[in-house]
Amino acid sequence: DTEVTQTPKHLVMGMTNKKSLKCEQHMGHRAMYWYKQKAKKPPELMFVYSYEKLSINESVPSRFSPECPNSSLLNLHLHALQPEDSALYLCASSHNTGGHQPQHFGDGTRLSIL
Amino acid sequence: DQQVKQNSPSLSVQEGRISILNCDYTNSMFDYFLWYKKYPAEGPTFLISISSIKDKNEDGRFTVFLNKSAKHLSLHIVPSQPGDSAVYFCAASSGSNDYKLSFGAGTTVTVRA
């Protein structure tokens, strides 16, 4: 069982909808990440939060809006997405962003844009 | 630009034999390397890592070897089991790049009974 929980597991939305992806971890980790993974490709980093503050934005379009309400929760707000945004969205966490340590991933949200 | 490369998209191995997965990198600043395993419909699971100050790290059936001069690492799985059938991703990071992970494209391992 993964210790990073993502909801929902699947999401279908239209291009004009607003929805949110949620991620939760209770390992006491202070760094949390959003990745996007297309079929047969490696995960691509989108955002990094360190101690609830956004530390890295990999030039992600503004239709993706991250939020970190507290040290255990990470949200990704979606608005006016495009069909090419259909992908698996993975959340990950690690103890912090300083030094080398593994990131632990959730099972992802499979997003389909109609 | 792909800085971490897994040139074998797939590998088939007999149960009980050794699986060897290879990974090459181009960025000489990378100093921490990881292997992840991914089943369909699940997120990547951390398997094993190695720091650049070592050339070998072992954890049960999994051993990672690092050859810094060749910018090459490999994952050995001995003995291979049917449950090892999955996609394996190699990843690397460096402090000079904010410890962001760069992933390879993955190798699909199939263990035959």
mmCIF file of C-alpha atoms in Angstrom:
data_model
loop_
_atom_site.group_PDB
_atom_site.id
_atom_site.type_symbol
_atom_site.label_atom_id
_atom_site.label_comp_id
_atom_site.label_asym_id
_atom_site.label_seq_id
_atom_site.Cartn_x
_atom_site.Cartn_y
_atom_site.Cartn_z
ATOM 1 C CA ASP A 1 0.000 0.000 0.000
ATOM 2 C CA THR A 2 1.266 3.404 -0.957
ATOM 3 C CA GLU A 3 1.741 5.963 1.824
ATOM 4 C CA VAL A 4 0.935 8.806 -0.553
ATOM 5 C CA THR A 5 -2.782 8.858 -1.284
ATOM 6 C CA GLN A 6 -4.206 10.532 -4.361
ATOM 7 C CA THR A 7 -7.854 11.208 -5.166
ATOM 8 C CA PRO A 8 -9.652 10.726 -7.413
ATOM 9 C CA LYS A 9 -8.099 7.745 -9.183
ATOM 10 C CA HIS A 10 -9.792 8.674 -12.442
ATOM 11 C CA LEU A 11 -11.191 11.996 -13.659
ATOM 12 C CA VAL A 12 -12.932 12.892 -16.901
ATOM 13 C CA MET A 13 -13.617 16.569 -17.489
ATOM 14 C CA GLY A 14 -14.531 18.958 -20.240
ATOM 15 C CA MET A 15 -12.311 21.800 -21.328
ATOM 16 C CA THR A 16 -14.446 24.393 -19.525
ATOM 17 C CA ASN A 17 -14.665 22.535 -16.214
ATOM 18 C CA LYS A 18 -12.858 23.346 -12.974
ATOM 19 C CA LYS A 19 -11.679 20.407 -10.897
ATOM 20 C CA SER A 20 -9.030 19.631 -8.302
ATOM 21 C CA LEU A 21 -6.668 16.747 -7.710
ATOM 22 C CA LYS A 22 -5.782 15.930 -4.124
ATOM 23 C CA CYS A 23 -2.739 14.345 -2.524
ATOM 24 C CA GLU A 24 -2.145 13.441 1.109
ATOM 25 C CA GLN A 25 0.789 11.983 3.013
ATOM 26 C CA HIS A 26 1.254 11.326 6.724
ATOM 27 C CA MET A 27 4.946 10.451 6.743
ATOM 28 C CA GLY A 28 5.983 13.846 8.093
ATOM 29 C CA HIS A 29 7.583 14.732 4.780
ATOM 30 C CA ARG A 30 8.128 18.438 4.151
ATOM 31 C CA ALA A 31 8.628 18.302 0.386
ATOM 32 C CA MET A 32 5.833 17.449 -2.035
ATOM 33 C CA TYR A 33 5.821 17.217 -5.807
ATOM 34 C CA TRP A 34 3.485 17.081 -8.794
ATOM 35 C CA TYR A 35 4.501 15.128 -11.894
ATOM 36 C CA LYS A 36 2.803 14.529 -15.227
ATOM 37 C CA GLN A 37 3.302 11.228 -17.023
ATOM 38 C CA LYS A 38 2.201 10.512 -20.570
ATOM 39 C CA ALA A 39 1.883 6.940 -21.863
ATOM 40 C CA LYS A 40 5.222 5.124 -22.308
ATOM 41 C CA LYS A 41 7.131 8.217 -21.107
ATOM 42 C CA PRO A 42 8.941 8.960 -17.829
ATOM 43 C CA PRO A 43 7.376 11.249 -15.227
ATOM 44 C CA GLU A 44 7.958 14.971 -15.833
ATOM 45 C CA LEU A 45 8.274 17.327 -12.892
ATOM 46 C CA MET A 46 5.684 20.126 -12.686
ATOM 47 C CA PHE A 47 5.922 21.685 -9.208
ATOM 48 C CA VAL A 48 7.888 21.330 -5.973
ATOM 49 C CA TYR A 49 6.703 22.506 -2.563
ATOM 50 C CA SER A 50 9.174 22.795 0.282
ATOM 51 C CA TYR A 51 7.822 23.501 3.780
ATOM 52 C CA GLU A 52 4.465 24.486 2.243
ATOM 53 C CA LYS A 53 6.047 27.053 -0.066
ATOM 54 C CA LEU A 54 6.278 26.718 -3.841
ATOM 55 C CA SER A 55 9.973 26.352 -4.622
ATOM 56 C CA ILE A 56 9.985 25.105 -8.219
ATOM 57 C CA ASN A 57 7.570 25.694 -11.102
ATOM 58 C CA GLU A 58 8.810 23.987 -14.250
ATOM 59 C CA SER A 59 7.213 26.566 -16.558
ATOM 60 C CA VAL A 60 3.816 24.929 -16.200
ATOM 61 C CA PRO A 61 0.860 26.700 -17.906
ATOM 62 C CA SER A 62 -1.315 28.738 -15.555
ATOM 63 C CA ARG A 63 -4.300 26.466 -16.196
ATOM 64 C CA PHE A 64 -2.603 24.253 -13.589
ATOM 65 C CA SER A 65 -2.590 25.881 -10.151
ATOM 66 C CA PRO A 66 -0.953 24.110 -7.204
ATOM 67 C CA GLU A 67 -1.813 24.687 -3.575
ATOM 68 C CA CYS A 68 -0.315 23.349 -0.351
ATOM 69 C CA PRO A 69 -2.796 24.028 2.497
ATOM 70 C CA ASN A 70 -0.604 22.280 5.092
ATOM 71 C CA SER A 71 2.364 19.968 5.367
ATOM 72 C CA SER A 72 0.266 16.858 4.657
ATOM 73 C CA LEU A 73 -1.852 18.062 1.756
ATOM 74 C CA LEU A 74 -1.156 19.074 -1.818
ATOM 75 C CA ASN A 75 -3.783 20.092 -4.348
ATOM 76 C CA LEU A 76 -3.654 20.712 -8.063
ATOM 77 C CA HIS A 77 -6.447 22.947 -9.339
ATOM 78 C CA LEU A 78 -7.384 22.497 -12.976
ATOM 79 C CA HIS A 79 -9.175 24.986 -15.200
ATOM 80 C CA ALA A 80 -9.660 25.280 -18.947
ATOM 81 C CA LEU A 81 -7.491 22.283 -19.721
ATOM 82 C CA GLN A 82 -6.679 21.116 -23.234
ATOM 83 C CA PRO A 83 -6.974 17.571 -24.650
ATOM 84 C CA GLU A 84 -3.168 17.282 -24.626
ATOM 85 C CA ASP A 85 -3.293 17.629 -20.835
ATOM 86 C CA SER A 86 -4.758 14.130 -20.626
ATOM 87 C CA ALA A 87 -2.194 12.120 -18.658
ATOM 88 C CA LEU A 88 -1.425 10.405 -15.372
ATOM 89 C CA TYR A 89 -0.761 12.988 -12.647
ATOM 90 C CA LEU A 90 1.505 11.734 -9.898
ATOM 91 C CA CYS A 91 2.097 13.209 -6.488
ATOM 92 C CA ALA A 92 5.277 12.428 -4.547
ATOM 93 C CA SER A 93 6.828 13.373 -1.227
ATOM 94 C CA SER A 94 10.245 13.255 0.422
ATOM 95 C CA HIS A 95 11.651 14.231 3.818
ATOM 96 C CA ASN A 96 12.735 17.588 2.441
ATOM 97 C CA THR A 97 14.385 18.991 -0.663
ATOM 98 C CA GLY A 98 17.860 19.320 0.818
ATOM 99 C CA GLY A 99 20.236 16.485 0.149
ATOM 100 C CA HIS A 100 19.686 13.211 -1.585
ATOM 101 C CA GLN A 101 16.689 11.156 -0.607
ATOM 102 C CA PRO A 102 14.098 9.110 -2.451
ATOM 103 C CA GLN A 103 10.739 10.461 -3.430
ATOM 104 C CA HIS A 104 7.723 8.312 -2.631
ATOM 105 C CA PHE A 105 4.922 8.333 -5.174
ATOM 106 C CA GLY A 106 1.174 7.931 -5.001
ATOM 107 C CA ASP A 107 -0.729 5.825 -7.525
ATOM 108 C CA GLY A 108 -1.741 8.862 -9.528
ATOM 109 C CA THR A 109 -4.893 10.338 -11.003
ATOM 110 C CA ARG A 110 -5.699 9.315 -14.563
ATOM 111 C CA LEU A 111 -7.042 12.500 -16.172
ATOM 112 C CA SER A 112 -8.949 12.564 -19.448
ATOM 113 C CA ILE A 113 -9.936 15.849 -21.092
ATOM 114 C CA LEU A 114 -12.843 15.687 -23.507
ATOM 115 C CA ASP B 1 17.427 16.691 -23.861
ATOM 116 C CA GLN B 2 17.353 13.257 -22.244
ATOM 117 C CA GLN B 3 20.091 13.203 -19.597
ATOM 118 C CA VAL B 4 19.250 9.702 -18.378
ATOM 119 C CA LYS B 5 18.925 6.955 -20.955
ATOM 120 C CA GLN B 6 17.636 3.418 -20.748
ATOM 121 C CA ASN B 7 18.390 2.045 -24.182
ATOM 122 C CA SER B 8 16.612 -1.286 -23.745
ATOM 123 C CA PRO B 9 12.848 -0.764 -23.814
ATOM 124 C CA SER B 10 12.196 -4.362 -22.797
ATOM 125 C CA LEU B 11 13.814 -7.390 -21.201
ATOM 126 C CA SER B 12 12.546 -10.968 -20.959
ATOM 127 C CA VAL B 13 14.117 -13.347 -18.438
ATOM 128 C CA GLN B 14 13.457 -16.847 -17.128
ATOM 129 C CA GLU B 15 12.254 -17.151 -13.560
ATOM 130 C CA GLY B 16 15.184 -17.815 -11.227
ATOM 131 C CA ARG B 17 17.755 -16.258 -13.549
ATOM 132 C CA ILE B 18 19.412 -12.865 -13.250
ATOM 133 C CA SER B 19 17.838 -9.695 -14.675
ATOM 134 C CA ILE B 20 20.292 -6.941 -15.614
ATOM 135 C CA LEU B 21 18.916 -3.503 -16.393
ATOM 136 C CA ASN B 22 21.198 -0.791 -17.731
ATOM 137 C CA CYS B 23 21.146 2.972 -17.500
ATOM 138 C CA ASP B 24 23.477 5.647 -18.917
ATOM 139 C CA TYR B 25 23.653 9.332 -18.044
ATOM 140 C CA THR B 26 25.244 12.341 -19.655
ATOM 141 C CA ASN B 27 25.301 14.922 -16.852
ATOM 142 C CA SER B 28 28.557 14.566 -14.911
ATOM 143 C CA MET B 29 27.050 16.580 -12.044
ATOM 144 C CA PHE B 30 24.635 13.768 -11.145
ATOM 145 C CA ASP B 31 25.684 12.272 -7.823
ATOM 146 C CA TYR B 32 22.668 10.300 -6.651
ATOM 147 C CA PHE B 33 20.938 7.542 -8.578
ATOM 148 C CA LEU B 34 17.729 5.644 -7.948
ATOM 149 C CA TRP B 35 15.731 2.789 -9.404
ATOM 150 C CA TYR B 36 11.939 2.739 -9.335
ATOM 151 C CA LYS B 37 9.567 -0.076 -10.234
ATOM 152 C CA LYS B 38 6.121 0.579 -11.659
ATOM 153 C CA TYR B 39 3.175 -1.770 -12.056
ATOM 154 C CA PRO B 40 0.279 -0.799 -14.350
ATOM 155 C CA ALA B 41 -2.248 1.501 -12.657
ATOM 156 C CA GLU B 42 0.138 2.207 -9.768
ATOM 157 C CA GLY B 43 2.694 4.905 -9.056
ATOM 158 C CA PRO B 44 6.460 4.255 -9.164
ATOM 159 C CA THR B 45 7.787 2.445 -6.097
ATOM 160 C CA PHE B 46 11.271 3.276 -4.839
ATOM 161 C CA LEU B 47 13.551 0.213 -5.017
ATOM 162 C CA ILE B 48 17.138 1.125 -4.304
ATOM 163 C CA SER B 49 19.527 4.054 -4.571
ATOM 164 C CA ILE B 50 23.254 4.723 -4.693
ATOM 165 C CA SER B 51 25.375 7.745 -3.975
ATOM 166 C CA SER B 52 28.303 8.607 -6.236
ATOM 167 C CA ILE B 53 30.753 7.935 -3.394
ATOM 168 C CA LYS B 54 29.910 4.234 -3.698
ATOM 169 C CA ASP B 55 30.163 1.802 -6.580
ATOM 170 C CA LYS B 56 27.782 -0.829 -5.264
ATOM 171 C CA ASN B 57 24.702 -1.006 -3.068
ATOM 172 C CA GLU B 58 22.815 -4.163 -2.223
ATOM 173 C CA ASP B 59 19.352 -4.735 -0.768
ATOM 174 C CA GLY B 60 18.139 -8.307 -0.749
ATOM 175 C CA ARG B 61 17.725 -9.520 -4.321
ATOM 176 C CA PHE B 62 18.519 -6.082 -5.742
ATOM 177 C CA THR B 63 22.021 -4.738 -6.359
ATOM 178 C CA VAL B 64 22.897 -1.482 -8.072
ATOM 179 C CA PHE B 65 26.350 -0.950 -9.577
ATOM 180 C CA LEU B 66 27.724 2.465 -10.490
ATOM 181 C CA ASN B 67 30.581 3.117 -12.925
ATOM 182 C CA LYS B 68 31.214 6.858 -12.732
ATOM 183 C CA SER B 69 33.930 6.949 -15.362
ATOM 184 C CA ALA B 70 31.582 5.331 -17.866
ATOM 185 C CA LYS B 71 28.552 7.271 -16.590
ATOM 186 C CA HIS B 72 26.745 3.964 -16.355
ATOM 187 C CA LEU B 73 24.724 2.149 -13.740
ATOM 188 C CA SER B 74 22.993 -1.182 -13.684
ATOM 189 C CA LEU B 75 20.405 -2.963 -11.577
ATOM 190 C CA HIS B 76 20.792 -6.690 -10.963
ATOM 191 C CA ILE B 77 17.837 -8.738 -9.744
ATOM 192 C CA VAL B 78 18.753 -12.217 -8.521
ATOM 193 C CA PRO B 79 16.845 -14.482 -8.641
ATOM 194 C CA SER B 80 14.124 -13.021 -10.850
ATOM 195 C CA GLN B 81 10.554 -13.767 -9.753
ATOM 196 C CA PRO B 82 7.234 -13.440 -11.632
ATOM 197 C CA GLY B 83 6.290 -10.530 -9.348
ATOM 198 C CA ASP B 84 9.288 -8.612 -10.707
ATOM 199 C CA SER B 85 7.489 -8.177 -14.039
ATOM 200 C CA ALA B 86 7.049 -4.400 -14.235
ATOM 201 C CA VAL B 87 8.503 -1.223 -15.766
ATOM 202 C CA TYR B 88 11.779 -0.126 -14.177
ATOM 203 C CA PHE B 89 12.839 3.514 -14.240
ATOM 204 C CA CYS B 90 16.344 4.773 -13.604
ATOM 205 C CA ALA B 91 16.571 8.301 -12.139
ATOM 206 C CA ALA B 92 19.362 10.685 -11.193
ATOM 207 C CA SER B 93 19.770 13.971 -9.361
ATOM 208 C CA SER B 94 22.365 16.508 -8.276
ATOM 209 C CA GLY B 95 22.573 19.284 -5.762
ATOM 210 C CA SER B 96 23.453 21.698 -8.539
ATOM 211 C CA ASN B 97 20.001 21.075 -10.036
ATOM 212 C CA ASP B 98 17.981 21.470 -6.839
ATOM 213 C CA TYR B 99 17.949 17.683 -6.400
ATOM 214 C CA LYS B 100 15.316 17.343 -9.124
ATOM 215 C CA LEU B 101 14.944 13.825 -10.456
ATOM 216 C CA SER B 102 15.685 13.154 -14.116
ATOM 217 C CA PHE B 103 14.114 9.894 -15.262
ATOM 218 C CA GLY B 104 15.013 7.458 -17.993
ATOM 219 C CA ALA B 105 12.340 6.201 -20.379
ATOM 220 C CA GLY B 106 11.956 2.893 -18.551
ATOM 221 C CA THR B 107 12.586 -0.795 -19.269
ATOM 222 C CA THR B 108 9.720 -3.299 -19.246
ATOM 223 C CA VAL B 109 10.792 -6.535 -17.578
ATOM 224 C CA THR B 110 8.884 -9.765 -18.178
ATOM 225 C CA VAL B 111 9.789 -12.761 -16.033
ATOM 226 C CA ARG B 112 8.783 -16.030 -17.697
ATOM 227 C CA ALA B 113 7.738 -18.985 -15.561
#
